[in-house]
Amino acid sequence: MKEIWDNRLAFVLAAIGSAIGLGNLWRFPYIAYRYGGGAFLIPYLIALFTAGIPLLMLEFALGHRTEHGAPLAIATYKKNWRWLGWFAIAIAFGVVTYYTVIMAWSFIYFIHSFSISWGNIPEVFFNNLVLESSTTPLNLGGINGLIVIFLILTWVAIYYSIYNGVKTVGKVVYATVIIPWLILLVMIIRGVTLPGALDGLSYYLTPNFAALKDPVVWVNAYAQMFFTLSVGLGIMIAYSSYLPKKADIVNNAFIIGFADSFTSFLAGIAVFSSLGFLANQTGQEVASVVSSGPGLAFVAYPTIINMLPFASRLFGALFFLMLITLGIDSAFSLVEAASKAAIEKWGKFPRRVLNIFIAGICIIVGLLFTTRGGIFWLDIVDHYLCCYGLVVVGLLEAVLMAYFLNTKGFMDYMNEQSEIKAGRWWLFSIKIIVPVILFVALVYNTYKELRSTYEGYPSVALVFGFSFLIVLLIISILLSKKKRSV
Amino acid sequence: MPVSAWLMLFGTLLIYTIGFTFCFLKIKREKEK
């Protein structure tokens, strides 16, 4: 019997949970600040309607119509493109190997937050005591046992979150979506009531309309929209394959797109009001305390927590609980996408055995990111998987749908059962806007890559990082070529 | 904070409010049909 979601809300929350992740908190606010402040919201909202929501609809339609995971869903229409479905899964697999390591750091910090163990210099604590980081990716310097323990714990949490497939996922997401939203609300209220908050918000929201003339700002707005919605990873195809026959596609895509991008916007308010407070307390300009990525979560935020006038331990614990709950549903959605594809290919093995197998391989690969040079490898692999792998999958998915399949047929299929009807705007987005923008993003990323070495890392490390992506591509092709393959 | 920043803040909040309201009204109308 076909597995289906308990109800519509469970599906919507699961898709929102997958889309909302650490990037909403530590990437969007920084990108918005860097590319035009408040003015960035204009290309970002345009990207939501012309690329984000149309791509979500595309993946939902593909999954719902075929009732399969990415490889088999694509192969249903074009057998020769099956590798693309496997490539999406392979990238999801690659991403989850390091995403879970960040989750492990978050668990460690959650425990430390009860005693504020990071002391007065959180940067030293993060690099020297938690990561025991080396200074270059070429010095791996052994595995960090504590991170490995928490990595395994993270995988145990993921394993039980997808234990019975969407039956379990549909229940877990009520907690993993609603808890971070509530904490974010608390963080906003705490943030905006701190001295200096408005100075921080001013950096985030004051529009620099001149920036909109710069094509790089538009490319970044579309790229951010593309990364944040978890498209191109096979997740939304897998999740929508569990929808009942009569289920809405278009309105769900709108709700999920709105919820995800709105969360990013709110996260910006929480982050910049706190950064304004940090600047105020240290007598610096907001511009000099702005950070993103792990630097924001594990260095800047602990510094801010230290300076809070009261209940700093409580806010510290809440912040890291928010990180954990934000990340865990994105992580298990990546595994669920791979699990669905694995079940369809090796159906003779039970789901739980396949999940343990996936977790085992991910932990082994993830050990690279638990080494002393792990944080650098995490950055390098993330760079190649997201800037190239994900963009290529999104681009080819749109090209496949727009020029090799009956696009109009898919639109009619969506409209048959949706509360909002897709129209010419969807066709225009999928046929023109999405392929053009993703192609431009790919060319732009390659141009930047050739002009200067990414973050000044040694060439050997970058070649290895790129090889990681190529290995995933080769594995995808092999999986799709094998006889009797799905 | 300059007026333009406040306008971006409330403008964005308004756009999302309209967006969510539109989606939820569509659900309600379909259910009533």
GROMACS .gro file of C-alpha atoms in nm, chain A residues 20-450:
model
  431
   20ILE     CA    1   1.428   2.631   0.647
   21GLY     CA    2   1.775   2.549   0.769
   22LEU     CA    3   2.092   2.709   0.895
   23GLY     CA    4   2.125   2.914   0.575
   24ASN     CA    5   1.812   3.114   0.660
   25LEU     CA    6   1.980   3.230   0.979
   26TRP     CA    7   2.344   3.262   0.890
   27ARG     CA    8   2.347   3.320   0.513
   28PHE     CA    9   2.044   3.528   0.412
   29PRO     CA   10   2.095   3.823   0.654
   30TYR     CA   11   2.458   3.860   0.549
   31ILE     CA   12   2.380   3.835   0.175
   32ALA     CA   13   2.100   4.092   0.212
   33TYR     CA   14   2.330   4.329   0.402
   34ARG     CA   15   2.610   4.285   0.147
   35TYR     CA   16   2.398   4.326  -0.164
   36GLY     CA   17   2.194   4.640  -0.113
   37GLY     CA   18   2.045   4.608   0.239
   38GLY     CA   19   1.668   4.661   0.225
   39ALA     CA   20   1.685   4.700  -0.153
   40PHE     CA   21   1.796   4.335  -0.178
   41LEU     CA   22   1.443   4.236  -0.074
   42ILE     CA   23   1.318   4.354  -0.415
   43PRO     CA   24   1.519   4.110  -0.634
   44TYR     CA   25   1.474   3.848  -0.362
   45LEU     CA   26   1.093   3.870  -0.374
   46ILE     CA   27   1.101   3.878  -0.755
   47ALA     CA   28   1.320   3.564  -0.743
   48LEU     CA   29   1.063   3.402  -0.512
   49PHE     CA   30   0.782   3.444  -0.765
   50THR     CA   31   0.980   3.386  -1.084
   51ALA     CA   32   1.212   3.103  -0.980
   52GLY     CA   33   1.163   2.973  -0.626
   53ILE     CA   34   0.792   2.895  -0.632
   54PRO     CA   35   0.794   2.777  -1.001
   55LEU     CA   36   1.079   2.534  -0.923
   56LEU     CA   37   0.898   2.404  -0.616
   57MET     CA   38   0.587   2.350  -0.831
   58LEU     CA   39   0.797   2.167  -1.090
   59GLU     CA   40   0.942   1.926  -0.834
   60PHE     CA   41   0.606   1.875  -0.660
   61ALA     CA   42   0.438   1.799  -0.994
   62LEU     CA   43   0.711   1.554  -1.091
   63GLY     CA   44   0.700   1.369  -0.758
   64HIS     CA   45   0.323   1.370  -0.725
   65ARG     CA   46   0.253   1.258  -1.080
   66THR     CA   47   0.507   0.973  -1.083
   67GLU     CA   48   0.488   0.882  -0.710
   68HIS     CA   49   0.861   0.813  -0.724
   69GLY     CA   50   1.190   0.947  -0.590
   70ALA     CA   51   1.405   1.167  -0.815
   71PRO     CA   52   1.584   0.900  -1.029
   72LEU     CA   53   1.274   0.698  -1.112
   73ALA     CA   54   1.055   1.010  -1.144
   74ILE     CA   55   1.285   1.148  -1.413
   75ALA     CA   56   1.335   0.808  -1.576
   76THR     CA   57   0.957   0.769  -1.606
   77TYR     CA   58   0.969   1.034  -1.878
   78LYS     CA   59   1.328   1.028  -2.004
   79LYS     CA   60   1.528   0.713  -1.935
   80ASN     CA   61   1.855   0.870  -2.051
   81TRP     CA   62   1.821   1.146  -1.792
   82ARG     CA   63   1.798   0.907  -1.498
   83TRP     CA   64   2.152   1.002  -1.396
   84LEU     CA   65   2.026   1.353  -1.323
   85GLY     CA   66   1.792   1.217  -1.056
   86TRP     CA   67   2.080   1.020  -0.906
   87PHE     CA   68   2.304   1.327  -0.923
   88ALA     CA   69   2.048   1.525  -0.722
   89ILE     CA   70   2.045   1.244  -0.465
   90ALA     CA   71   2.425   1.222  -0.465
   91ILE     CA   72   2.451   1.595  -0.393
   92ALA     CA   73   2.195   1.560  -0.112
   93PHE     CA   74   2.410   1.277   0.020
   94GLY     CA   75   2.726   1.492  -0.005
   95VAL     CA   76   2.559   1.787   0.169
   96VAL     CA   77   2.430   1.577   0.459
   97THR     CA   78   2.780   1.440   0.531
   98TYR     CA   79   2.896   1.786   0.644
   99TYR     CA   80   2.561   1.932   0.749
  100THR     CA   81   2.546   1.671   1.024
  101VAL     CA   82   2.892   1.775   1.145
  102ILE     CA   83   2.757   2.131   1.191
  103MET     CA   84   2.468   1.976   1.381
  104ALA     CA   85   2.724   1.799   1.601
  105TRP     CA   86   2.891   2.135   1.678
  106SER     CA   87   2.548   2.277   1.763
  107PHE     CA   88   2.480   1.992   2.009
  108ILE     CA   89   2.819   2.054   2.175
  109TYR     CA   90   2.744   2.426   2.203
  110PHE     CA   91   2.394   2.358   2.336
  111ILE     CA   92   2.551   2.170   2.627
  112HIS     CA   93   2.818   2.437   2.678
  113SER     CA   94   2.555   2.712   2.679
  114PHE     CA   95   2.427   2.602   3.022
  115SER     CA   96   2.761   2.700   3.174
  116ILE     CA   97   2.867   2.954   2.910
  117SER     CA   98   3.191   2.759   2.879
  118TRP     CA   99   3.315   2.958   2.582
  119GLY     CA  100   3.437   3.229   2.822
  120ASN     CA  101   3.541   3.576   2.715
  121ILE     CA  102   3.705   3.482   2.385
  122PRO     CA  103   3.456   3.260   2.197
  123GLU     CA  104   3.674   3.257   1.886
  124VAL     CA  105   3.958   3.083   2.070
  125PHE     CA  106   3.711   2.844   2.232
  126PHE     CA  107   3.557   2.751   1.894
  127ASN     CA  108   3.882   2.709   1.699
  128ASN     CA  109   4.115   2.577   1.967
  129LEU     CA  110   3.895   2.389   2.212
  130VAL     CA  111   3.592   2.265   2.017
  131LEU     CA  112   3.735   2.213   1.668
  132GLU     CA  113   4.102   2.198   1.774
  133SER     CA  114   4.143   2.343   1.427
  134SER     CA  115   4.463   2.344   1.228
  135THR     CA  116   4.554   2.643   1.013
  136THR     CA  117   4.527   2.480   0.671
  137PRO     CA  118   4.309   2.212   0.509
  138LEU     CA  119   4.625   2.020   0.421
  139ASN     CA  120   4.696   1.954   0.789
  140LEU     CA  121   4.422   1.706   0.883
  141GLY     CA  122   4.587   1.630   1.216
  142GLY     CA  123   4.360   1.345   1.325
  143ILE     CA  124   3.994   1.305   1.410
  144ASN     CA  125   3.824   1.499   1.691
  145GLY     CA  126   3.664   1.229   1.908
  146LEU     CA  127   3.410   1.457   2.078
  147ILE     CA  128   3.271   1.576   1.744
  148VAL     CA  129   3.250   1.215   1.622
  149ILE     CA  130   3.046   1.118   1.931
  150PHE     CA  131   2.801   1.402   1.867
  151LEU     CA  132   2.800   1.323   1.494
  152ILE     CA  133   2.685   0.970   1.576
  153LEU     CA  134   2.421   1.112   1.814
  154THR     CA  135   2.300   1.339   1.534
  155TRP     CA  136   2.266   1.038   1.305
  156VAL     CA  137   2.074   0.848   1.573
  157ALA     CA  138   1.831   1.143   1.589
  158ILE     CA  139   1.800   1.143   1.208
  159TYR     CA  140   1.751   0.765   1.198
  160TYR     CA  141   1.461   0.778   1.442
  161SER     CA  142   1.309   1.086   1.273
  162ILE     CA  143   1.269   0.890   0.948
  163TYR     CA  144   1.223   0.549   1.116
  164ASN     CA  145   0.884   0.483   0.956
  165GLY     CA  146   0.927   0.716   0.661
  166VAL     CA  147   0.670   0.993   0.626
  167LYS     CA  148   0.462   0.852   0.910
  168THR     CA  149   0.736   0.949   1.156
  169VAL     CA  150   0.855   1.256   0.964
  170GLY     CA  151   0.499   1.393   0.962
  171LYS     CA  152   0.495   1.388   1.342
  172VAL     CA  153   0.851   1.504   1.415
  173VAL     CA  154   0.817   1.816   1.198
  174TYR     CA  155   0.549   1.963   1.425
  175ALA     CA  156   0.827   2.008   1.681
  176THR     CA  157   1.121   2.081   1.451
  177VAL     CA  158   0.937   2.355   1.260
  178ILE     CA  159   0.733   2.518   1.535
  179ILE     CA  160   1.005   2.523   1.805
  180PRO     CA  161   1.259   2.723   1.597
  181TRP     CA  162   0.984   2.965   1.491
  182LEU     CA  163   0.891   3.027   1.855
  183ILE     CA  164   1.256   3.069   1.955
  184LEU     CA  165   1.313   3.303   1.660
  185LEU     CA  166   1.024   3.514   1.785
  186VAL     CA  167   1.184   3.525   2.133
  187MET     CA  168   1.519   3.617   1.972
  188ILE     CA  169   1.358   3.901   1.776
  189ILE     CA  170   1.188   4.044   2.086
  190ARG     CA  171   1.511   4.009   2.285
  191GLY     CA  172   1.716   4.155   1.998
  192VAL     CA  173   1.509   4.464   1.922
  193THR     CA  174   1.486   4.559   2.290
  194LEU     CA  175   1.865   4.572   2.330
  195PRO     CA  176   2.063   4.899   2.311
  196GLY     CA  177   2.204   4.955   1.962
  197ALA     CA  178   1.944   4.728   1.797
  198LEU     CA  179   1.816   4.998   1.564
  199ASP     CA  180   2.169   5.074   1.442
  200GLY     CA  181   2.205   4.709   1.346
  201LEU     CA  182   1.865   4.700   1.178
  202SER     CA  183   1.954   5.014   0.991
  203TYR     CA  184   2.244   4.826   0.826
  204TYR     CA  185   2.011   4.540   0.734
  205LEU     CA  186   1.710   4.736   0.611
  206THR     CA  187   1.829   5.072   0.474
  207PRO     CA  188   1.793   5.030   0.098
  208ASN     CA  189   2.076   5.106  -0.137
  209PHE     CA  190   1.878   5.119  -0.460
  210ALA     CA  191   2.190   5.187  -0.665
  211ALA     CA  192   2.295   4.828  -0.592
  212LEU     CA  193   2.004   4.703  -0.804
  213LYS     CA  194   2.187   4.815  -1.118
  214ASP     CA  195   2.456   4.557  -1.042
  215PRO     CA  196   2.378   4.219  -1.208
  216VAL     CA  197   2.579   4.042  -0.934
  217VAL     CA  198   2.311   4.148  -0.681
  218TRP     CA  199   2.042   3.982  -0.896
  219VAL     CA  200   2.246   3.666  -0.945
  220ASN     CA  201   2.294   3.645  -0.568
  221ALA     CA  202   1.923   3.703  -0.500
  222TYR     CA  203   1.828   3.417  -0.736
  223ALA     CA  204   2.107   3.194  -0.603
  224GLN     CA  205   1.997   3.253  -0.243
  225MET     CA  206   1.637   3.175  -0.337
  226PHE     CA  207   1.746   2.859  -0.513
  227PHE     CA  208   1.960   2.735  -0.219
  228THR     CA  209   1.706   2.816   0.049
  229LEU     CA  210   1.415   2.619  -0.095
  230SER     CA  211   1.593   2.279  -0.098
  231VAL     CA  212   1.527   2.233  -0.469
  232GLY     CA  213   1.767   2.035  -0.689
  233LEU     CA  214   1.827   1.778  -0.416
  234GLY     CA  215   1.544   1.537  -0.487
  235ILE     CA  216   1.382   1.619  -0.150
  236MET     CA  217   1.071   1.792  -0.278
  237ILE     CA  218   1.023   1.521  -0.543
  238ALA     CA  219   1.042   1.251  -0.273
  239TYR     CA  220   0.816   1.438  -0.027
  240SER     CA  221   0.547   1.509  -0.289
  241SER     CA  222   0.549   1.147  -0.403
  242TYR     CA  223   0.384   1.065  -0.069
  243LEU     CA  224   0.091   1.302  -0.129
  244PRO     CA  225  -0.251   1.146  -0.183
  245LYS     CA  226  -0.383   1.137  -0.542
  246LYS     CA  227  -0.599   1.440  -0.489
  247ALA     CA  228  -0.366   1.698  -0.343
  248ASP     CA  229  -0.292   2.062  -0.403
  249ILE     CA  230   0.040   2.151  -0.563
  250VAL     CA  231   0.042   2.520  -0.649
  251ASN     CA  232  -0.099   2.667  -0.329
  252ASN     CA  233   0.127   2.442  -0.121
  253ALA     CA  234   0.428   2.567  -0.318
  254PHE     CA  235   0.322   2.928  -0.249
  255ILE     CA  236   0.274   2.865   0.124
  256ILE     CA  237   0.610   2.686   0.153
  257GLY     CA  238   0.792   2.952  -0.051
  258PHE     CA  239   0.640   3.233   0.157
  259ALA     CA  240   0.711   3.059   0.489
  260ASP     CA  241   1.072   2.991   0.404
  261SER     CA  242   1.159   3.336   0.267
  262PHE     CA  243   0.965   3.510   0.545
  263THR     CA  244   1.163   3.314   0.803
  264SER     CA  245   1.485   3.437   0.638
  265PHE     CA  246   1.359   3.794   0.657
  266LEU     CA  247   1.271   3.757   1.027
  267ALA     CA  248   1.603   3.586   1.099
  268GLY     CA  249   1.771   3.897   0.956
  269ILE     CA  250   1.588   4.110   1.213
  270ALA     CA  251   1.702   3.881   1.498
  271VAL     CA  252   2.062   3.868   1.372
  272PHE     CA  253   2.111   4.238   1.290
  273SER     CA  254   1.944   4.369   1.604
  274SER     CA  255   2.184   4.149   1.804
  275LEU     CA  256   2.483   4.259   1.594
  276GLY     CA  257   2.380   4.621   1.657
  277PHE     CA  258   2.391   4.543   2.031
  278LEU     CA  259   2.734   4.382   1.991
  279ALA     CA  260   2.865   4.690   1.809
  280ASN     CA  261   2.712   4.915   2.075
  281GLN     CA  262   2.874   4.723   2.361
  282THR     CA  263   3.217   4.701   2.200
  283GLY     CA  264   3.222   5.057   2.066
  284GLN     CA  265   3.265   4.941   1.708
  285GLU     CA  266   3.082   5.006   1.382
  286VAL     CA  267   2.814   4.747   1.296
  287ALA     CA  268   2.999   4.684   0.967
  288SER     CA  269   3.302   4.558   1.157
  289VAL     CA  270   3.108   4.301   1.364
  290VAL     CA  271   2.896   4.163   1.077
  291SER     CA  272   2.962   3.797   1.010
  292SER     CA  273   2.797   3.495   0.856
  293GLY     CA  274   2.821   3.116   0.861
  294PRO     CA  275   2.985   2.937   1.153
  295GLY     CA  276   3.155   3.263   1.253
  296LEU     CA  277   2.814   3.416   1.325
  297ALA     CA  278   2.668   3.117   1.510
  298PHE     CA  279   2.970   2.997   1.705
  299VAL     CA  280   3.171   3.316   1.761
  300ALA     CA  281   2.959   3.632   1.726
  301TYR     CA  282   2.648   3.492   1.896
  302PRO     CA  283   2.833   3.350   2.200
  303THR     CA  284   2.996   3.695   2.237
  304ILE     CA  285   2.652   3.858   2.225
  305ILE     CA  286   2.515   3.602   2.474
  306ASN     CA  287   2.800   3.692   2.713
  307MET     CA  288   2.694   4.057   2.705
  308LEU     CA  289   2.320   4.008   2.761
  309PRO     CA  290   2.202   4.194   3.072
  310PHE     CA  291   2.011   3.895   3.216
  311ALA     CA  292   1.928   3.525   3.157
  312SER     CA  293   2.224   3.486   2.922
  313ARG     CA  294   2.238   3.108   2.982
  314LEU     CA  295   1.872   3.072   2.892
  315PHE     CA  296   1.912   3.271   2.571
  316GLY     CA  297   2.229   3.079   2.489
  317ALA     CA  298   2.052   2.746   2.529
  318LEU     CA  299   1.754   2.871   2.328
  319PHE     CA  300   1.979   2.993   2.047
  320PHE     CA  301   2.158   2.660   2.008
  321LEU     CA  302   1.833   2.467   2.045
  322MET     CA  303   1.708   2.680   1.756
  323LEU     CA  304   2.014   2.584   1.549
  324ILE     CA  305   1.957   2.215   1.624
  325THR     CA  306   1.587   2.220   1.540
  326LEU     CA  307   1.645   2.437   1.231
  327GLY     CA  308   1.903   2.193   1.100
  328ILE     CA  309   1.768   1.853   1.196
  329ASP     CA  310   1.464   1.854   0.964
  330SER     CA  311   1.676   1.977   0.673
  331ALA     CA  312   1.923   1.697   0.748
  332PHE     CA  313   1.664   1.419   0.768
  333SER     CA  314   1.489   1.542   0.454
  334LEU     CA  315   1.819   1.499   0.267
  335VAL     CA  316   1.843   1.144   0.399
  336GLU     CA  317   1.477   1.071   0.323
  337ALA     CA  318   1.534   1.174  -0.042
  338ALA     CA  319   1.826   0.930  -0.063
  339SER     CA  320   1.633   0.665   0.129
  340LYS     CA  321   1.337   0.684  -0.113
  341ALA     CA  322   1.569   0.641  -0.414
  342ALA     CA  323   1.752   0.354  -0.241
  343ILE     CA  324   1.427   0.174  -0.157
  344GLU     CA  325   1.318   0.199  -0.520
  345LYS     CA  326   1.648   0.060  -0.641
  346TRP     CA  327   1.720  -0.205  -0.381
  347GLY     CA  328   1.365  -0.285  -0.275
  348LYS     CA  329   1.455  -0.629  -0.142
  349PHE     CA  330   1.623  -0.468   0.158
  350PRO     CA  331   1.404  -0.321   0.435
  351ARG     CA  332   1.398   0.060   0.471
  352ARG     CA  333   1.572   0.049   0.809
  353VAL     CA  334   1.863  -0.154   0.675
  354LEU     CA  335   1.906   0.091   0.388
  355ASN     CA  336   1.887   0.387   0.627
  356ILE     CA  337   2.154   0.235   0.850
  357PHE     CA  338   2.367   0.176   0.540
  358ILE     CA  339   2.322   0.540   0.427
  359ALA     CA  340   2.398   0.668   0.779
  360GLY     CA  341   2.708   0.446   0.800
  361ILE     CA  342   2.853   0.574   0.472
  362CYS     CA  343   2.770   0.934   0.562
  363ILE     CA  344   2.942   0.902   0.901
  364ILE     CA  345   3.253   0.754   0.737
  365VAL     CA  346   3.269   1.031   0.473
  366GLY     CA  347   3.180   1.287   0.741
  367LEU     CA  348   3.492   1.191   0.941
  368LEU     CA  349   3.687   1.417   0.703
  369PHE     CA  350   3.496   1.713   0.847
  370THR     CA  351   3.567   1.607   1.205
  371THR     CA  352   3.944   1.632   1.156
  372ARG     CA  353   4.151   1.932   1.268
  373GLY     CA  354   4.131   2.065   0.912
  374GLY     CA  355   3.763   1.970   0.888
  375ILE     CA  356   3.616   2.321   0.893
  376PHE     CA  357   3.818   2.412   0.582
  377TRP     CA  358   3.708   2.096   0.401
  378LEU     CA  359   3.351   2.166   0.498
  379ASP     CA  360   3.377   2.509   0.339
  380ILE     CA  361   3.548   2.377   0.023
  381VAL     CA  362   3.310   2.085  -0.036
  382ASP     CA  363   3.007   2.305   0.036
  383HIS     CA  364   3.138   2.557  -0.218
  384TYR     CA  365   3.161   2.303  -0.502
  385LEU     CA  366   2.841   2.114  -0.421
  386CYS     CA  367   2.628   2.429  -0.396
  387CYS     CA  368   2.788   2.663  -0.651
  388TYR     CA  369   2.823   2.396  -0.920
  389GLY     CA  370   2.646   2.068  -0.837
  390LEU     CA  371   2.316   2.214  -0.719
  391VAL     CA  372   2.309   2.480  -0.990
  392VAL     CA  373   2.370   2.220  -1.264
  393VAL     CA  374   2.090   1.997  -1.132
  394GLY     CA  375   1.845   2.289  -1.109
  395LEU     CA  376   1.940   2.410  -1.456
  396LEU     CA  377   1.907   2.067  -1.619
  397GLU     CA  378   1.583   1.992  -1.433
  398ALA     CA  379   1.429   2.311  -1.573
  399VAL     CA  380   1.570   2.242  -1.923
  400LEU     CA  381   1.436   1.886  -1.912
  401MET     CA  382   1.093   1.999  -1.804
  402ALA     CA  383   1.081   2.297  -2.040
  403TYR     CA  384   1.219   2.149  -2.359
  404PHE     CA  385   1.204   1.771  -2.341
  405LEU     CA  386   0.876   1.702  -2.162
  406ASN     CA  387   0.520   1.813  -2.217
  407THR     CA  388   0.538   2.124  -1.997
  408LYS     CA  389   0.182   2.224  -2.077
  409GLY     CA  390   0.067   1.876  -1.975
  410PHE     CA  391   0.236   1.919  -1.637
  411MET     CA  392   0.071   2.256  -1.595
  412ASP     CA  393  -0.272   2.111  -1.671
  413TYR     CA  394  -0.199   1.830  -1.426
  414MET     CA  395  -0.117   2.080  -1.148
  415ASN     CA  396  -0.419   2.295  -1.228
  416GLU     CA  397  -0.661   2.001  -1.213
  417GLN     CA  398  -0.618   1.979  -0.837
  418SER     CA  399  -0.476   2.309  -0.719
  419GLU     CA  400  -0.649   2.594  -0.542
  420ILE     CA  401  -0.435   2.848  -0.727
  421LYS     CA  402  -0.392   2.794  -1.100
  422ALA     CA  403  -0.055   2.801  -1.270
  423GLY     CA  404  -0.059   3.011  -1.583
  424ARG     CA  405   0.169   3.151  -1.847
  425TRP     CA  406   0.390   3.302  -1.576
  426TRP     CA  407   0.487   2.950  -1.468
  427LEU     CA  408   0.568   2.842  -1.824
  428PHE     CA  409   0.771   3.161  -1.877
  429SER     CA  410   0.962   3.109  -1.550
  430ILE     CA  411   1.045   2.745  -1.621
  431LYS     CA  412   1.125   2.790  -1.989
  432ILE     CA  413   1.314   3.119  -1.976
  433ILE     CA  414   1.388   3.274  -1.636
  434VAL     CA  415   1.510   2.972  -1.439
  435PRO     CA  416   1.739   2.828  -1.712
  436VAL     CA  417   1.882   3.170  -1.800
  437ILE     CA  418   1.946   3.274  -1.440
  438LEU     CA  419   2.099   2.941  -1.339
  439PHE     CA  420   2.315   2.939  -1.650
  440VAL     CA  421   2.434   3.293  -1.572
  441ALA     CA  422   2.501   3.187  -1.210
  442LEU     CA  423   2.707   2.892  -1.335
  443VAL     CA  424   2.911   3.110  -1.573
  444TYR     CA  425   2.954   3.375  -1.301
  445ASN     CA  426   3.074   3.118  -1.046
  446THR     CA  427   3.319   2.969  -1.297
  447TYR     CA  428   3.448   3.314  -1.389
  448LYS     CA  429   3.504   3.398  -1.021
  449GLU     CA  430   3.674   3.062  -0.969
  450LEU     CA  431   3.916   3.120  -1.254
   0.00000   0.00000   0.00000
